Amino acid sequence: MEYDFLKIERKWQEYWSKNKTFKVETDKSRPKYYVLDMFPYPSGAGLHVGHPLGYIASDIYSRYMRLRGYNVLHPMGYDAFGLPAEQYAIQTGQHPQKTTENNIRRYREQLDRIGFSFDWSREVRTCDPSYYKWTQWAFLKMFGHYYDNNSGKAEPVEKLVSIFEKEGNANVNAACSSERIFDASEWNSATEAEKSDILMNYRIAYLGETSVNWCAKLGTVLANDEVKEGISVRGGFPVIQKKMKQWQLRVSAYADRLLNGLDDLQWSDSLKEMQRNWIGKSTGTEVVFKTFNPDPVNFNAGDKGYDMIIFTTRADTIFGVTFMVLAPESEWVSKLTSKGQKDAVDSYIKQCAKKTERERMAETRTVTGVFSGSYSINPFTGKKIPVWISEYVLSGYGTGAIMAVPAHDSRDYAFARKFDLPIIPVIEGCDVSRESFDAKDGIMCNSGFLNGKTVKEAIPAALDAVEKMHIGKKKTNFRIRDAIFSRQRYWGEPFPIYYKDGIATPLPESELPLMLPDVDKFLPTEDGEPPLARAKNWTYKGYPLETSTMPGFAGSSAYYLRYMDPHNDRELVSREADEYWRNVDLYVGGTEHATGHLIYSRFWNKFLYDLGYVAEPEPFRKLVNQGMIQGRSNFVYRIIGTNKFVSYNLKDKYETTPIHVNINIVDNDKLDTEAFRKLSPEYADAEFILEDGEYVCGYAVEKMSKSMFNVVNPDNICDTYGADTLRLYEMFLGPVEQSKPWDTKGIDGVSRFLRKFWKLFFDDKGVFLVSEEKPSAGELKTLHKLIGKVEEDIEAFSYNTSVSAFMIAVNELSDMKCNKRAVLEKVVVLLSPFAPHLCEELWHLLGNERSVSFAPFPCYDASLTVEDEVEYPVSFNGKTRFKINLPRSMSQEDVRKEVIEYKDTVRYLNGRQIRKIIVVPGRIVNVVC
RNA sequence: GCUCGAGUGGUGGAAUUGGUAGACACGCAGGACUUAAAAUCCUGUGGUCAGAAAUGGCUGUACGGGUUCGAUUCCCGUCUCGAGCACCA
């Protein structure tokens, strides 16, 4: 019987779906395992072969864990809100709901063909009201809580209010956007609007004025991780900084916990490092610099001076501070601008404000700035130093003001050189005539009481001095900013917020979900209001509702919790389900979410953990980043001005332009010239200059995309080779974590392997025939080598080598003409995570009733794989070395014993005394004489 | 500029924790079967030198050093590529 993969695959896909084979329930009698893929955004282009890579890897692991007896939760859903559907809607007028549904249908068809073991009964879609109800619910909880630094967790705002009523905020230690201190009477006499404003400074979800990334082309603000190099990640449009009032999430309050939580996670080092950098913890010192404005624009505290606070990690260099710098957006600018400098400062500020983020970045090397007219006093030297304003100082980090040490900071150095400010080195022996000395290394000099100390000693000593003088304290700063949470777009979750007399007020929970309304157009209104302003009656009890919607990461932040209990309409997840499934044991997805989704999700989870809704402080225990699969494009070379095409190795003799050619008409880099002529009328009479009778194409590795004609559709692979071959081949291509180009060339190898395996079960006439005989020692050795290898490789996520192990085993079994049930049945189980359809078919042909998915994983017996002991002497350098190959299964302890025994009984080898015995943990022993 | 990761045949990639480098597969070459092709099967395949041949020698994991009886693996330096961050004081 031939291996008819199309028939087999269809048959078992229907079987799994009909029998709900992969539906799971909480089952306290069995251990759980939760395997999650990053759910896809259903784009219009459908899946290409790169998309399923991670899904296949996680599916293999799910199926493996099922064989091991775990109750495996392996769900799938769609991240369905987002910009592309909305952009398409603006162009075509088609409702994003509709295009999204169409795309989802297409995705589902494609996914189904690959034979995943998803529990589709748990599917979620972020755009579904029954789903986004819980996104809105979490937002309301964040609105209703603040972060208490003393208890180290989120607490209800009501608690804060009762403290304010009794004693004001002087003793409150909470994450807060304002430093203003007030007492109880001030609070009690405040108006509702004033109270609301004060509380906004504390809420975890809050409305706040901030400098945001504004993308005019998309008509919306964007979070920091949605902007790269000053350009929007989606669409690639320019982004500028703009002050706007926006909803934000106080992620910064969780910075320390987000950082510390990383230690216990089984994530790749590079990913953890990325998150650490993004969180950007730095410990330093806050120092007060007395600052005077000799001629203030407005008469105020000018003559008494201001206490200007700066943040530094190099308190040791205070003796080298020769000037101060303010960010252009700093609130100090207006206070410290003197009359004489007012015009210059104003024009500089204006110039800075106009620049886009991209322009500011492009000009990182050009130094700009202006003198404010004011002076500070260096607290250590007592010297008067000028205060400057420059855009190289960021308003959002630290206090928006710095002390400049040009001798030991390259940015300060460049500034000092440009504006001719003094440069005083404070570390012995460094040459600052050409560049600054930035290293934290050396002995202090020119530094009074710090002289003679090393930099490492001087930093705490300087901090000590500053504290004794009462002009500073130890301080930790974070780079991570609060997440900007509103988008001026249509296709997202509406905020459950209305404005009662201008005060942002939460909707009662009973009103959730607040449904996304219909609008006539998906564009902003004439007056620049977001599209939701077009909706009729977008009000609650007569008050206007918020018109922004939530960003993409809102819906993806807690979806892993929803899968645990997807149909619960009373809770996000029931306590029972949460306590059983807890968190994701294995999460597979791309590295592009390192500083977005993976931070927000951890934050969201920690918040819900504080409130007692979830049992685990971290959502994803182990994380594997699958690499990207790139396309392999082919080129033909057209001789300029002709319709002649020259083969790759001859192209240098002509003036040519490379043209992308559809990879479907190229085989092994050889062009099908007839098919090429038929491609378009333009090429109908194309001529070819061949080499060895063939047209050889050039190639390049590029992103897989329609415009490069290099897209490989998994459906086509399933048609010609079958889903099992596709799965195996994607794994065989290389380590899952690695990016690599797709090349269909090698697929014949795995295809051959599967057919070879299939043949083991049939006799010469093609009749299914397995023998009930006892397997030979050789057959058992092959089998158990395979079991050991496969088990080890799956655990290590090294699927490419396990596919190789299968090929070796099947070659060996084939050579031995092994058709014994006792061996083949176990191989079927082992292979079933990789090639589920084929194995399900064989499993049933072997007479089993239940799906192979629940067969027990074969037991590994190392003693059956023992190699014969070999012992051979090797001589070198006049010494003699004996290498003893001991069985692989032998424990290190046994090896040691064996060797000691050897040394005691055999003191001499080849007439030489044994000098040294080197035991390499494992099995190889060197005896040096 | 800073941080992290990688560099192995014509190609994708193996190689336990330092222990026979190149498993497995593709490609290529030769052969068998066939009228022929496809499919299938067999043999060879890092480089180089010697040999009629079996075989053997040398060399070889980006480059230069080091540690070690022994290095693709560990350490130092250089180069190249990839990813991330980018005036974070």
Short mmCIF file of C-alpha atoms in Angstrom, two decimals, chain A residues 281-661:
data_model
loop_
_atom_site.label_atom_id
_atom_site.label_comp_id
_atom_site.label_asym_id
_atom_site.label_seq_id
_atom_site.Cartn_x
_atom_site.Cartn_y
_atom_site.Cartn_z
CA LYS A 281 17.85 50.45 36.65
CA SER A 282 20.65 52.76 37.72
CA THR A 283 21.71 53.57 41.23
CA GLY A 284 23.24 56.94 41.93
CA THR A 285 22.99 60.07 43.95
CA GLU A 286 20.67 63.03 43.95
CA VAL A 287 22.55 66.23 44.69
CA VAL A 288 21.22 69.73 45.33
CA PHE A 289 23.01 72.54 43.55
CA LYS A 290 22.26 76.04 44.86
CA THR A 291 21.36 78.06 41.81
CA PHE A 292 20.92 81.80 41.34
CA ASN A 293 19.33 83.83 38.63
CA PRO A 294 21.06 87.25 38.76
CA ASP A 295 18.44 88.97 36.65
CA PRO A 296 15.18 87.01 36.60
CA VAL A 297 12.53 87.72 33.98
CA ASN A 298 9.90 87.64 36.69
CA PHE A 299 10.72 88.85 40.20
CA ASN A 300 10.44 85.93 42.56
CA ALA A 301 12.90 83.87 44.52
CA GLY A 302 15.76 85.00 42.32
CA ASP A 303 18.03 86.40 44.95
CA LYS A 304 17.46 83.68 47.52
CA GLY A 305 18.33 81.05 44.97
CA TYR A 306 16.80 77.74 44.05
CA ASP A 307 17.65 74.22 45.14
CA MET A 308 18.19 72.52 41.84
CA ILE A 309 18.29 68.73 42.12
CA ILE A 310 20.26 66.61 39.72
CA PHE A 311 20.86 62.87 39.43
CA THR A 312 24.29 61.35 38.89
CA THR A 313 25.89 57.92 39.01
CA ARG A 314 29.30 59.56 39.32
CA ALA A 315 29.18 61.46 42.60
CA ASP A 316 32.95 60.94 42.71
CA THR A 317 33.39 63.51 39.96
CA ILE A 318 31.62 66.44 41.63
CA PHE A 319 34.96 68.27 41.96
CA GLY A 320 35.13 68.19 38.18
CA VAL A 321 31.72 69.75 37.59
CA THR A 322 32.26 72.93 35.58
CA PHE A 323 28.72 73.69 34.39
CA MET A 324 25.11 72.54 34.64
CA VAL A 325 22.72 71.61 31.84
CA LEU A 326 18.91 71.64 31.73
CA ALA A 327 16.64 69.85 29.30
CA PRO A 328 14.79 72.32 27.06
CA GLU A 329 11.47 71.04 28.42
CA SER A 330 12.56 71.37 32.05
CA GLU A 331 10.41 73.46 34.37
CA TRP A 332 13.62 75.12 35.59
CA VAL A 333 14.16 76.80 32.27
CA SER A 334 11.67 79.59 32.87
CA LYS A 335 12.93 80.18 36.40
CA LEU A 336 16.57 80.33 35.45
CA THR A 337 16.43 82.34 32.25
CA SER A 338 17.82 85.78 32.80
CA LYS A 339 16.46 88.87 31.09
CA GLY A 340 19.55 89.20 28.96
CA GLN A 341 19.29 85.64 27.66
CA LYS A 342 15.51 85.49 27.26
CA ASP A 343 15.44 85.94 23.48
CA ALA A 344 18.21 83.44 22.86
CA VAL A 345 16.62 80.86 25.16
CA ASP A 346 13.14 81.31 23.68
CA SER A 347 14.33 80.82 20.15
CA TYR A 348 16.38 77.76 21.13
CA ILE A 349 13.42 76.16 22.88
CA LYS A 350 11.20 76.82 19.90
CA GLN A 351 13.76 75.28 17.56
CA CYS A 352 13.96 72.12 19.68
CA ALA A 353 10.20 71.69 19.94
CA LYS A 354 9.83 71.70 16.16
CA LYS A 355 12.15 68.79 15.56
CA THR A 356 10.83 65.31 14.98
CA GLU A 357 12.20 62.46 17.00
CA ARG A 358 14.04 61.31 13.92
CA GLU A 359 15.71 64.64 13.33
CA ARG A 360 16.83 64.79 16.93
CA MET A 361 18.40 61.38 16.53
CA ALA A 362 20.03 62.14 13.21
CA GLU A 363 21.73 65.10 14.83
CA THR A 364 23.13 63.22 17.79
CA ARG A 365 26.57 64.36 16.84
CA THR A 366 25.85 68.04 16.35
CA VAL A 367 25.99 69.83 19.66
CA THR A 368 23.46 72.57 20.34
CA GLY A 369 22.67 74.62 23.42
CA VAL A 370 22.19 78.05 24.95
CA PHE A 371 23.31 79.78 28.14
CA SER A 372 20.47 80.50 30.58
CA GLY A 373 22.11 83.45 32.30
CA SER A 374 22.05 81.76 35.73
CA TYR A 375 24.76 80.22 37.89
CA SER A 376 25.03 77.33 40.31
CA ILE A 377 27.47 76.78 43.12
CA ASN A 378 29.53 73.61 43.07
CA PRO A 379 28.86 72.27 46.56
CA PHE A 380 32.34 70.76 46.91
CA THR A 381 34.51 73.54 45.46
CA GLY A 382 32.21 76.47 46.20
CA LYS A 383 32.92 77.79 42.71
CA LYS A 384 30.35 79.57 40.56
CA ILE A 385 29.43 77.58 37.46
CA PRO A 386 27.12 78.52 34.55
CA VAL A 387 23.76 76.84 33.84
CA TRP A 388 23.17 75.91 30.20
CA ILE A 389 20.21 74.49 28.31
CA SER A 390 20.67 71.72 25.76
CA GLU A 391 18.60 69.03 24.07
CA TYR A 392 21.18 66.40 24.89
CA VAL A 393 19.65 66.34 28.35
CA LEU A 394 16.36 64.45 28.43
CA SER A 395 13.47 65.85 30.39
CA GLY A 396 11.96 62.46 31.07
CA TYR A 397 14.93 60.91 32.84
CA GLY A 398 16.15 61.75 36.34
CA THR A 399 15.27 65.34 37.14
CA GLY A 400 15.74 66.72 33.65
CA ALA A 401 18.90 68.48 34.78
CA ILE A 402 22.48 67.31 35.05
CA MET A 403 25.81 68.30 36.48
CA ALA A 404 28.34 68.32 33.66
CA VAL A 405 31.74 66.72 34.12
CA PRO A 406 33.40 67.29 30.75
CA ALA A 407 36.60 65.51 31.72
CA HIS A 408 34.80 62.23 32.36
CA ASP A 409 31.68 62.21 30.20
CA SER A 410 31.96 62.27 26.43
CA ARG A 411 28.69 64.17 25.91
CA ASP A 412 29.66 66.86 28.42
CA TYR A 413 33.07 66.92 26.80
CA ALA A 414 31.66 67.62 23.34
CA PHE A 415 29.48 70.34 24.80
CA ALA A 416 32.35 71.95 26.70
CA ARG A 417 34.53 71.96 23.61
CA LYS A 418 31.83 73.55 21.49
CA PHE A 419 31.02 76.31 23.98
CA ASP A 420 34.54 76.67 25.36
CA LEU A 421 33.81 75.66 28.96
CA PRO A 422 36.54 74.55 31.37
CA ILE A 423 37.53 70.87 31.57
CA ILE A 424 39.04 69.72 34.88
CA PRO A 425 40.25 66.12 35.12
CA VAL A 426 39.78 64.50 38.53
CA ILE A 427 41.33 61.11 37.82
CA GLU A 428 45.11 60.77 37.90
CA GLY A 429 47.04 60.30 34.70
CA CYS A 430 44.24 60.65 32.18
CA ASP A 431 44.70 62.72 29.08
CA VAL A 432 41.68 64.85 28.30
CA SER A 433 43.20 66.97 25.58
CA ARG A 434 41.46 65.01 22.82
CA GLU A 435 38.64 63.10 24.46
CA SER A 436 37.06 62.49 27.82
CA PHE A 437 38.03 59.64 30.12
CA ASP A 438 34.72 57.85 30.77
CA ALA A 439 35.93 54.68 32.47
CA LYS A 440 35.10 54.17 36.14
CA ASP A 441 38.70 53.36 36.87
CA GLY A 442 41.69 55.12 38.42
CA ILE A 443 42.83 57.21 41.37
CA MET A 444 41.15 60.52 42.23
CA CYS A 445 43.01 63.81 42.04
CA ASN A 446 42.10 67.54 42.13
CA SER A 447 39.32 66.38 44.42
CA GLY A 448 39.98 67.57 47.97
CA PHE A 449 39.01 64.90 50.44
CA LEU A 450 38.61 62.28 47.69
CA ASN A 451 42.23 62.52 46.53
CA GLY A 452 44.07 59.22 46.54
CA LYS A 453 40.93 57.09 46.60
CA THR A 454 40.03 54.79 43.73
CA VAL A 455 36.89 55.61 41.78
CA LYS A 456 35.11 52.65 43.36
CA GLU A 457 35.92 53.98 46.85
CA ALA A 458 35.22 57.58 45.93
CA ILE A 459 31.60 57.06 44.80
CA PRO A 460 30.31 55.97 48.25
CA ALA A 461 32.63 58.48 49.97
CA ALA A 462 31.16 61.32 47.93
CA LEU A 463 27.64 60.09 48.66
CA ASP A 464 28.53 60.04 52.34
CA ALA A 465 29.78 63.62 52.21
CA VAL A 466 26.72 64.79 50.35
CA GLU A 467 24.45 63.19 52.93
CA LYS A 468 26.39 64.77 55.81
CA MET A 469 26.03 68.17 54.16
CA HIS A 470 22.27 67.49 53.80
CA ILE A 471 22.40 68.28 50.11
CA GLY A 472 21.69 64.86 48.66
CA LYS A 473 20.78 61.21 49.03
CA LYS A 474 21.09 57.85 47.40
CA LYS A 475 18.62 57.43 44.56
CA THR A 476 17.60 54.76 42.07
CA ASN A 477 16.32 55.72 38.65
CA PHE A 478 14.66 53.65 35.98
CA ARG A 479 14.66 54.14 32.26
CA ILE A 480 11.29 52.46 31.80
CA ARG A 481 8.40 54.89 31.33
CA ASP A 482 4.74 54.51 32.03
CA ALA A 483 2.93 52.94 29.10
CA ILE A 484 0.80 55.29 27.08
CA PHE A 485 -2.52 53.53 26.87
CA SER A 486 -4.82 55.52 24.60
CA ARG A 487 -4.97 55.38 20.84
CA GLN A 488 -7.00 57.76 18.72
CA ARG A 489 -8.25 54.89 16.61
CA TYR A 490 -11.43 52.92 16.01
CA TRP A 491 -10.51 49.23 16.01
CA GLY A 492 -9.69 48.67 19.68
CA GLU A 493 -11.29 48.27 23.09
CA PRO A 494 -13.32 51.31 24.21
CA PHE A 495 -12.41 52.74 27.62
CA PRO A 496 -15.08 52.14 30.28
CA ILE A 497 -14.77 55.79 31.30
CA TYR A 498 -17.16 58.72 30.99
CA TYR A 499 -16.70 62.36 31.79
CA LYS A 500 -19.07 63.65 34.44
CA ASP A 501 -18.67 67.42 34.50
CA GLY A 502 -15.22 66.90 33.03
CA ILE A 503 -14.18 64.40 35.68
CA ALA A 504 -13.06 61.01 34.40
CA THR A 505 -15.41 58.53 36.04
CA PRO A 506 -15.37 54.76 35.78
CA LEU A 507 -18.34 52.91 34.42
CA PRO A 508 -19.87 50.49 36.94
CA GLU A 509 -18.63 46.92 36.38
CA SER A 510 -22.19 45.84 35.70
CA GLU A 511 -22.14 47.92 32.51
CA LEU A 512 -19.29 45.87 31.00
CA PRO A 513 -18.61 45.11 28.29
CA LEU A 514 -18.86 48.59 26.88
CA MET A 515 -19.45 47.65 23.25
CA LEU A 516 -17.52 49.22 20.41
CA PRO A 517 -20.11 51.42 18.64
CA ASP A 518 -20.76 51.61 14.92
CA VAL A 519 -19.47 54.63 13.06
CA ASP A 520 -20.15 55.91 9.55
CA LYS A 521 -16.44 56.30 8.76
CA PHE A 522 -13.30 55.03 10.40
CA LEU A 523 -11.48 58.35 10.13
CA PRO A 524 -11.04 61.05 12.77
CA THR A 525 -13.75 63.74 12.83
CA GLU A 526 -13.32 67.13 11.17
CA ASP A 527 -12.11 68.64 14.45
CA GLY A 528 -9.52 65.93 14.91
CA GLU A 529 -11.50 63.91 17.45
CA PRO A 530 -10.94 60.13 17.35
CA PRO A 531 -13.33 58.08 15.20
CA LEU A 532 -15.48 57.07 18.20
CA ALA A 533 -16.65 60.69 18.38
CA ARG A 534 -18.62 59.92 15.22
CA ALA A 535 -20.71 57.32 17.01
CA LYS A 536 -24.29 58.23 17.76
CA ASN A 537 -25.15 58.53 21.44
CA TRP A 538 -21.61 57.75 22.57
CA THR A 539 -22.67 58.74 26.08
CA TYR A 540 -23.44 57.23 29.44
CA LYS A 541 -26.37 58.74 31.41
CA GLY A 542 -26.04 61.76 29.19
CA TYR A 543 -22.35 62.23 29.87
CA PRO A 544 -19.78 61.82 27.09
CA LEU A 545 -17.79 58.60 26.97
CA GLU A 546 -14.05 58.45 26.35
CA THR A 547 -13.38 58.43 22.61
CA SER A 548 -9.93 56.87 22.57
CA THR A 549 -9.51 53.13 22.39
CA MET A 550 -6.94 50.86 23.98
CA PRO A 551 -3.71 49.82 22.25
CA GLY A 552 -2.88 46.41 20.82
CA PHE A 553 -1.08 45.21 23.90
CA ALA A 554 -4.21 45.62 26.06
CA GLY A 555 -5.91 42.55 24.64
CA SER A 556 -2.77 40.41 24.62
CA SER A 557 -1.74 41.15 28.18
CA ALA A 558 -3.94 38.62 29.96
CA TYR A 559 -5.12 36.26 27.22
CA TYR A 560 -3.16 33.36 28.69
CA LEU A 561 -5.38 33.66 31.79
CA ARG A 562 -8.56 33.70 29.76
CA TYR A 563 -7.68 30.42 28.03
CA MET A 564 -7.86 28.75 31.43
CA ASP A 565 -11.55 29.54 31.70
CA PRO A 566 -12.66 31.09 28.41
CA HIS A 567 -16.43 30.91 28.76
CA ASN A 568 -16.74 32.29 32.28
CA ASP A 569 -18.96 35.38 32.13
CA ARG A 570 -18.63 36.23 35.82
CA GLU A 571 -14.85 36.26 36.19
CA LEU A 572 -11.75 36.69 34.05
CA VAL A 573 -10.73 33.27 35.32
CA SER A 574 -12.25 31.25 38.13
CA ARG A 575 -10.16 30.64 41.21
CA GLU A 576 -10.43 26.92 40.62
CA ALA A 577 -9.15 27.08 37.04
CA ASP A 578 -6.40 29.52 37.94
CA GLU A 579 -5.18 27.43 40.83
CA TYR A 580 -5.04 24.36 38.63
CA TRP A 581 -3.44 25.83 35.49
CA ARG A 582 -1.52 28.57 37.34
CA ASN A 583 0.78 29.94 34.64
CA VAL A 584 2.26 29.11 31.28
CA ASP A 585 4.91 26.42 31.54
CA LEU A 586 6.20 26.87 28.04
CA TYR A 587 5.69 29.97 25.91
CA VAL A 588 6.86 30.00 22.32
CA GLY A 589 7.06 33.14 20.24
CA GLY A 590 9.16 35.71 18.50
CA THR A 591 11.73 37.90 20.14
CA GLU A 592 10.11 41.06 18.72
CA HIS A 593 7.83 41.23 21.75
CA ALA A 594 10.70 41.47 24.24
CA THR A 595 10.07 45.05 25.29
CA GLY A 596 6.38 45.21 24.47
CA HIS A 597 3.96 42.42 25.12
CA LEU A 598 6.34 40.48 27.38
CA ILE A 599 6.79 43.47 29.70
CA TYR A 600 3.14 44.51 29.69
CA SER A 601 1.94 40.98 30.31
CA ARG A 602 4.26 40.58 33.27
CA PHE A 603 3.09 43.93 34.62
CA TRP A 604 -0.58 43.07 34.11
CA ASN A 605 -0.11 39.71 35.79
CA LYS A 606 1.70 41.22 38.76
CA PHE A 607 -1.09 43.72 39.21
CA LEU A 608 -3.74 40.99 39.21
CA TYR A 609 -1.51 38.98 41.53
CA ASP A 610 -1.45 41.89 44.00
CA LEU A 611 -5.23 41.93 43.97
CA GLY A 612 -5.38 38.20 44.56
CA TYR A 613 -6.96 37.25 41.25
CA VAL A 614 -4.07 35.11 40.03
CA ALA A 615 -1.92 32.62 41.86
CA GLU A 616 1.47 33.17 40.26
CA PRO A 617 3.60 36.32 40.21
CA GLU A 618 5.03 35.54 36.78
CA PRO A 619 2.95 34.55 33.74
CA PHE A 620 5.50 32.67 31.60
CA ARG A 621 7.92 30.29 33.29
CA LYS A 622 9.87 29.08 30.31
CA LEU A 623 10.11 30.95 27.06
CA VAL A 624 11.54 29.86 23.73
CA ASN A 625 12.08 32.37 20.95
CA GLN A 626 11.71 30.80 17.57
CA GLY A 627 13.79 32.31 14.79
CA MET A 628 12.36 33.90 11.70
CA ILE A 629 12.19 32.02 8.47
CA GLN A 630 13.34 34.26 5.69
CA GLY A 631 12.63 33.87 2.02
CA ARG A 632 15.13 32.80 -0.58
CA SER A 633 14.57 35.00 -3.58
CA ASN A 634 15.73 34.22 -7.11
CA PHE A 635 16.89 36.69 -9.71
CA VAL A 636 17.20 36.81 -13.47
CA TYR A 637 19.55 39.30 -15.11
CA ARG A 638 18.20 41.36 -17.92
CA ILE A 639 20.69 43.02 -20.21
CA ILE A 640 19.91 46.70 -20.07
CA GLY A 641 17.79 47.96 -22.91
CA THR A 642 17.04 44.48 -24.31
CA ASN A 643 14.74 41.57 -23.66
CA LYS A 644 17.70 39.25 -23.22
CA PHE A 645 18.41 37.49 -19.97
CA VAL A 646 21.84 36.23 -19.09
CA SER A 647 22.64 33.32 -16.82
CA TYR A 648 24.13 34.08 -13.40
CA ASN A 649 27.77 33.18 -14.04
CA LEU A 650 27.92 35.06 -17.32
CA LYS A 651 26.23 38.22 -16.13
CA ASP A 652 29.44 40.11 -15.40
CA LYS A 653 30.16 40.31 -19.11
CA TYR A 654 27.10 42.49 -19.63
CA GLU A 655 25.38 45.49 -18.14
CA THR A 656 22.44 43.93 -16.35
CA THR A 657 19.67 44.69 -13.91
CA PRO A 658 18.61 41.94 -11.52
CA ILE A 659 14.89 41.21 -11.51
CA HIS A 660 13.06 39.14 -8.90
CA VAL A 661 11.64 36.03 -10.46
#
